[in-house]
Amino acid sequence: LSMREEIGFLKGEAGEGQPLTPLEIEELKRLCREYCDNLDPTSVLNIGKLTLTKIKDAFAILKNLVLEARSTNNNSNDTSTLTNQVLEENEIIQALQNKINDLTTSLLQREHEIAVLVNMNKKQETVDVNIDCNTNDNAVNPNINPKTNRQIKSNQIKSIQQQQKDKEQAKEELIIQRHLFGVPPPNDKSIFDDAAASFEWFRERCSLNKSMEENRELLKDKITEAKVVGERANQSRKTIDYLKTSIESIRRERVLNGLVGDNKIDEEESSEEFSHRQAIEQEKIVYKESFEKLKILKPEI
């Protein structure tokens, strides 16, 4: 501004001035922001032609910038707290997932061990009953009648077969005596050829089956409850973000209405803002309760 314009304004020659158009208000906002962003302490806010209306609007814009800065600072603190809580929640969910993976791996390992035991039980020793005729001929007295030699060979074969049969019977008796968790082997030995069928035979007759089923159902209930609590916590966090955004929108609308209508900006909290803040506090309580519940469920799963 020139010295002449400043003197004219001080003398009251500029008058009240016409209300600013929306474009002039946007330009004035831009000039105020540039002035605030300028770190030079000697910088000057140049708003063009000085009128009382323009000065009032400039002060209103500067005040709104201060309120927005304060609101942003408060929101950043709340966001930091929620971010820490979200990180802890994600750690709990990841720990639950790792626990499920460990249980699945353990179950697969037990199935593999059972399959190995089944294969060990169905392995049978084989004995070569083919006798070298030349060796047997050398072991038999050549002076004996050939018919007697054949009888000796037949007796040797029967003796070997009987020994093999006795070994197999003794092995089966040993298996019966050493039942796996009290479950006897099936009469149908073909079940041993299928690992899945063998495991099903064991699972249906094992005395631990009932406890395993109860623990499995209990674990499923705990996992389901953890998922529900986690979803409730996420919903509360989203609701809190929505309510904060709504409060900011109400404040901006109130400030703009004060600027356009040339009315005094009401700094008191409206009933709508108050209800939103109450809702935020309620959602924070729900979020905290859900988070504490997840911390309790973590060691149980």
XYZ file of C-alpha atoms in Angstrom:
301
model
C 0.000 0.000 0.000
C 1.087 3.532 -0.698
C 1.307 6.197 1.951
C -1.629 8.009 0.338
C -3.905 4.955 0.633
C -2.986 4.421 4.271
C -3.680 8.075 5.135
C -6.981 7.903 3.270
C -8.027 4.836 5.241
C -7.084 6.463 8.553
C -9.142 9.516 7.651
C -12.137 7.277 6.910
C -12.213 7.999 3.202
C -12.371 4.292 2.272
C -15.590 3.828 4.206
C -17.123 0.517 5.328
C -16.581 -1.123 1.954
C -18.702 -3.605 0.023
C -19.034 -7.246 1.221
C -16.403 -9.441 -0.372
C -17.357 -11.855 -3.130
C -16.498 -15.571 -2.761
C -13.550 -15.122 -5.131
C -12.253 -12.169 -3.098
C -12.603 -14.225 0.094
C -10.596 -17.079 -1.424
C -7.904 -14.636 -2.543
C -7.836 -13.104 0.946
C -7.469 -16.599 2.458
C -4.539 -17.287 0.144
C -2.798 -14.048 1.181
C -3.355 -14.837 4.886
C -1.927 -18.338 4.469
C 1.131 -17.004 2.658
C 1.620 -14.478 5.450
C 1.397 -17.237 8.115
C 3.725 -19.549 6.189
C 6.343 -16.805 5.797
C 8.934 -17.235 8.576
C 10.355 -13.721 8.077
C 9.457 -11.693 11.230
C 9.477 -8.453 9.197
C 6.983 -9.695 6.611
C 3.809 -7.618 6.051
C 0.280 -8.825 5.260
C -0.743 -7.012 2.070
C -4.471 -7.390 1.429
C -4.803 -4.716 -1.220
C -7.216 -1.862 -0.805
C -7.989 -1.305 2.851
C -11.645 -1.382 3.872
C -13.186 -2.097 7.237
C -15.021 -5.118 5.790
C -11.835 -6.575 4.340
C -9.951 -6.074 7.611
C -12.711 -7.844 9.577
C -12.661 -10.750 7.110
C -8.869 -10.935 7.328
C -8.974 -11.146 11.124
C -11.699 -13.811 10.919
C -9.598 -15.879 8.511
C -6.515 -15.565 10.718
C -8.553 -16.635 13.745
C -9.906 -19.635 11.840
C -6.358 -20.662 10.916
C -5.395 -20.573 14.597
C -8.430 -22.692 15.551
C -7.641 -25.217 12.821
C -4.015 -25.436 14.009
C -5.164 -26.127 17.566
C -7.692 -28.704 16.411
C -5.066 -30.443 14.265
C -2.690 -30.596 17.230
C -5.369 -32.213 19.436
C -6.326 -34.676 16.704
C -2.700 -35.645 16.178
C -2.406 -36.579 19.872
C -5.587 -38.691 19.716
C -4.424 -40.281 16.457
C -1.078 -41.190 18.021
C -2.848 -42.942 20.915
C -5.166 -44.828 18.574
C -2.216 -45.774 16.363
C -0.417 -47.355 19.319
C -3.560 -49.251 20.279
C -4.022 -50.449 16.691
C -0.422 -51.698 16.616
C -0.953 -53.646 19.846
C -4.195 -55.059 18.469
C -2.462 -56.156 15.256
C 0.247 -57.852 17.338
C -2.413 -59.790 19.254
C -4.172 -60.857 16.043
C -0.836 -61.922 14.525
C -0.008 -63.923 17.659
C -3.391 -65.676 17.434
C -2.757 -66.541 13.792
C 0.706 -67.896 14.644
C -0.836 -70.039 17.399
C -3.348 -71.490 14.929
C -0.536 -72.263 12.474
C 1.466 -73.987 15.242
C -1.528 -76.147 16.207
C -2.087 -77.100 12.566
C 1.581 -78.052 12.173
C 1.466 -80.114 15.380
C -1.629 -81.969 14.177
C 0.013 -82.796 10.836
C 3.103 -84.035 12.663
C 1.006 -86.353 14.857
C -0.712 -87.744 11.762
C 2.689 -88.422 10.220
C 3.895 -90.213 13.368
C 0.793 -92.417 13.381
C 1.341 -93.255 9.708
C 4.934 -94.267 10.500
C 3.735 -96.547 13.320
C 1.194 -98.155 10.995
C 3.863 -98.805 8.353
C 6.151 -100.329 10.979
C 3.406 -102.690 12.159
C 2.532 -103.942 8.701
C 6.107 -104.675 7.693
C 6.731 -108.401 7.807
C 9.961 -110.262 7.633
C 10.376 -112.353 4.538
C 12.561 -115.382 4.406
C 13.911 -116.855 1.259
C 12.729 -120.455 1.243
C 14.508 -121.284 -1.953
C 17.116 -123.786 -1.110
C 20.144 -124.305 -3.272
C 19.881 -127.825 -4.528
C 23.590 -128.176 -4.910
C 24.164 -127.096 -1.291
C 21.463 -129.451 -0.036
C 22.838 -132.257 -2.118
C 26.217 -131.708 -0.547
C 24.632 -131.702 2.925
C 22.796 -134.984 2.278
C 24.609 -138.287 2.427
C 24.990 -139.524 -1.184
C 24.825 -143.107 0.029
C 21.204 -142.598 1.175
C 18.333 -143.433 -1.091
C 17.253 -140.400 -3.300
C 13.710 -140.827 -1.994
C 15.054 -140.309 1.518
C 16.922 -137.189 0.358
C 13.720 -135.685 -1.017
C 12.003 -136.399 2.266
C 14.772 -134.592 4.152
C 14.467 -131.542 1.859
C 10.706 -131.467 2.339
C 11.097 -131.613 6.099
C 13.603 -128.743 5.989
C 11.196 -126.564 3.979
C 8.309 -127.317 6.347
C 10.509 -126.510 9.325
C 11.477 -123.122 7.860
C 7.857 -122.310 7.013
C 6.737 -123.250 10.521
C 9.432 -121.037 12.033
C 8.258 -118.118 9.870
C 4.661 -118.723 10.906
C 5.622 -118.827 14.590
C 7.524 -115.549 14.241
C 4.557 -113.828 12.612
C 2.187 -115.095 15.303
C 4.529 -113.966 18.073
C 4.798 -110.544 16.412
C 1.009 -110.166 16.208
C 0.673 -111.141 19.876
C 3.309 -108.552 20.769
C 1.385 -105.883 18.829
C -1.819 -106.784 20.658
C -0.021 -106.542 23.992
C 1.305 -103.092 23.099
C -1.880 -101.353 22.044
C -1.463 -97.720 21.039
C -3.346 -95.788 23.777
C -5.426 -98.920 24.392
C -6.622 -99.274 20.764
C -6.173 -102.802 19.361
C -5.183 -103.289 15.709
C -8.017 -104.009 13.245
C -8.760 -107.557 12.164
C -8.813 -106.359 8.574
C -5.125 -105.835 7.886
C -5.915 -104.032 4.624
C -6.731 -100.948 6.700
C -3.007 -100.564 7.303
C -2.558 -99.901 3.580
C -4.452 -96.588 3.896
C -2.948 -94.046 6.340
C -6.184 -92.021 6.488
C -8.273 -95.126 7.242
C -5.786 -96.221 9.918
C -5.923 -92.826 11.605
C -9.741 -92.852 11.500
C -9.750 -96.335 13.121
C -7.472 -95.056 15.881
C -9.378 -91.777 16.357
C -12.785 -93.462 16.732
C -11.564 -95.952 19.367
C -9.035 -93.876 21.286
C -10.032 -92.931 24.833
C -8.580 -89.477 24.252
C -10.972 -88.776 21.371
C -13.640 -87.194 23.570
C -11.142 -84.853 25.226
C -9.659 -83.935 21.856
C -13.090 -83.061 20.489
C -13.932 -80.976 23.552
C -10.655 -79.087 23.330
C -11.140 -78.532 19.609
C -14.640 -77.104 20.143
C -13.402 -74.938 22.998
C -10.584 -73.609 20.831
C -13.027 -72.838 18.004
C -15.259 -70.906 20.434
C -12.303 -68.897 21.699
C -11.157 -68.070 18.161
C -14.685 -67.038 17.157
C -14.985 -64.832 20.230
C -11.609 -63.233 19.475
C -12.737 -62.447 15.914
C -15.987 -60.875 17.136
C -14.164 -58.758 19.717
C -11.599 -57.681 17.126
C -14.321 -56.643 14.682
C -16.076 -54.677 17.445
C -12.830 -52.848 18.250
C -12.289 -52.006 14.570
C -15.863 -50.726 14.260
C -15.412 -48.501 17.327
C -12.221 -47.060 15.873
C -13.956 -46.283 12.573
C -16.879 -44.658 14.406
C -14.480 -42.464 16.400
C -12.781 -41.304 13.179
C -16.164 -40.542 11.594
C -17.354 -38.522 14.607
C -14.129 -36.500 14.683
C -14.502 -35.717 10.991
C -18.115 -34.643 11.616
C -17.032 -32.272 14.401
C -14.428 -30.689 12.130
C -17.060 -30.245 9.402
C -19.460 -28.561 11.869
C -16.716 -26.153 12.969
C -15.747 -25.241 9.412
C -19.377 -24.670 8.486
C -19.902 -22.419 11.532
C -16.821 -20.353 10.676
C -17.812 -19.970 7.016
C -21.353 -18.937 7.965
C -19.887 -16.276 10.251
C -17.659 -14.978 7.481
C -20.280 -14.881 4.740
C -23.068 -13.480 6.921
C -20.796 -10.896 8.530
C -21.858 -12.282 11.890
C -19.786 -12.847 14.969
C -18.330 -16.330 15.023
C -19.795 -18.377 17.852
C -16.955 -20.124 19.657
C -19.212 -22.043 22.018
C -19.712 -25.730 21.374
C -23.020 -26.565 19.716
C -25.373 -29.281 20.914
C -24.473 -31.399 17.903
C -20.761 -31.141 18.696
C -21.499 -32.046 22.320
C -23.461 -35.148 21.313
C -20.663 -36.211 18.966
C -18.098 -35.826 21.740
C -20.222 -37.923 24.095
C -20.491 -40.582 21.404
C -16.693 -40.518 20.967
C -16.159 -41.083 24.696
C -18.633 -43.988 24.633
C -16.885 -45.570 21.637
C -13.522 -45.179 23.383
C -14.902 -47.166 26.333
C -16.127 -49.919 23.967
C -12.762 -49.956 22.179
C -10.842 -50.212 25.464
C -13.065 -53.046 26.730
C -12.640 -54.955 23.456
C -8.888 -54.439 23.529
C -8.632 -55.730 27.116
C -10.753 -58.751 26.169
C -8.376 -59.551 23.314
C -5.433 -59.407 25.728
C -7.192 -61.965 27.946
C -8.036 -64.287 25.033
C -4.495 -64.267 23.631
C -2.911 -66.676 26.205
C -6.005 -68.922 26.172
C -5.859 -69.675 22.442
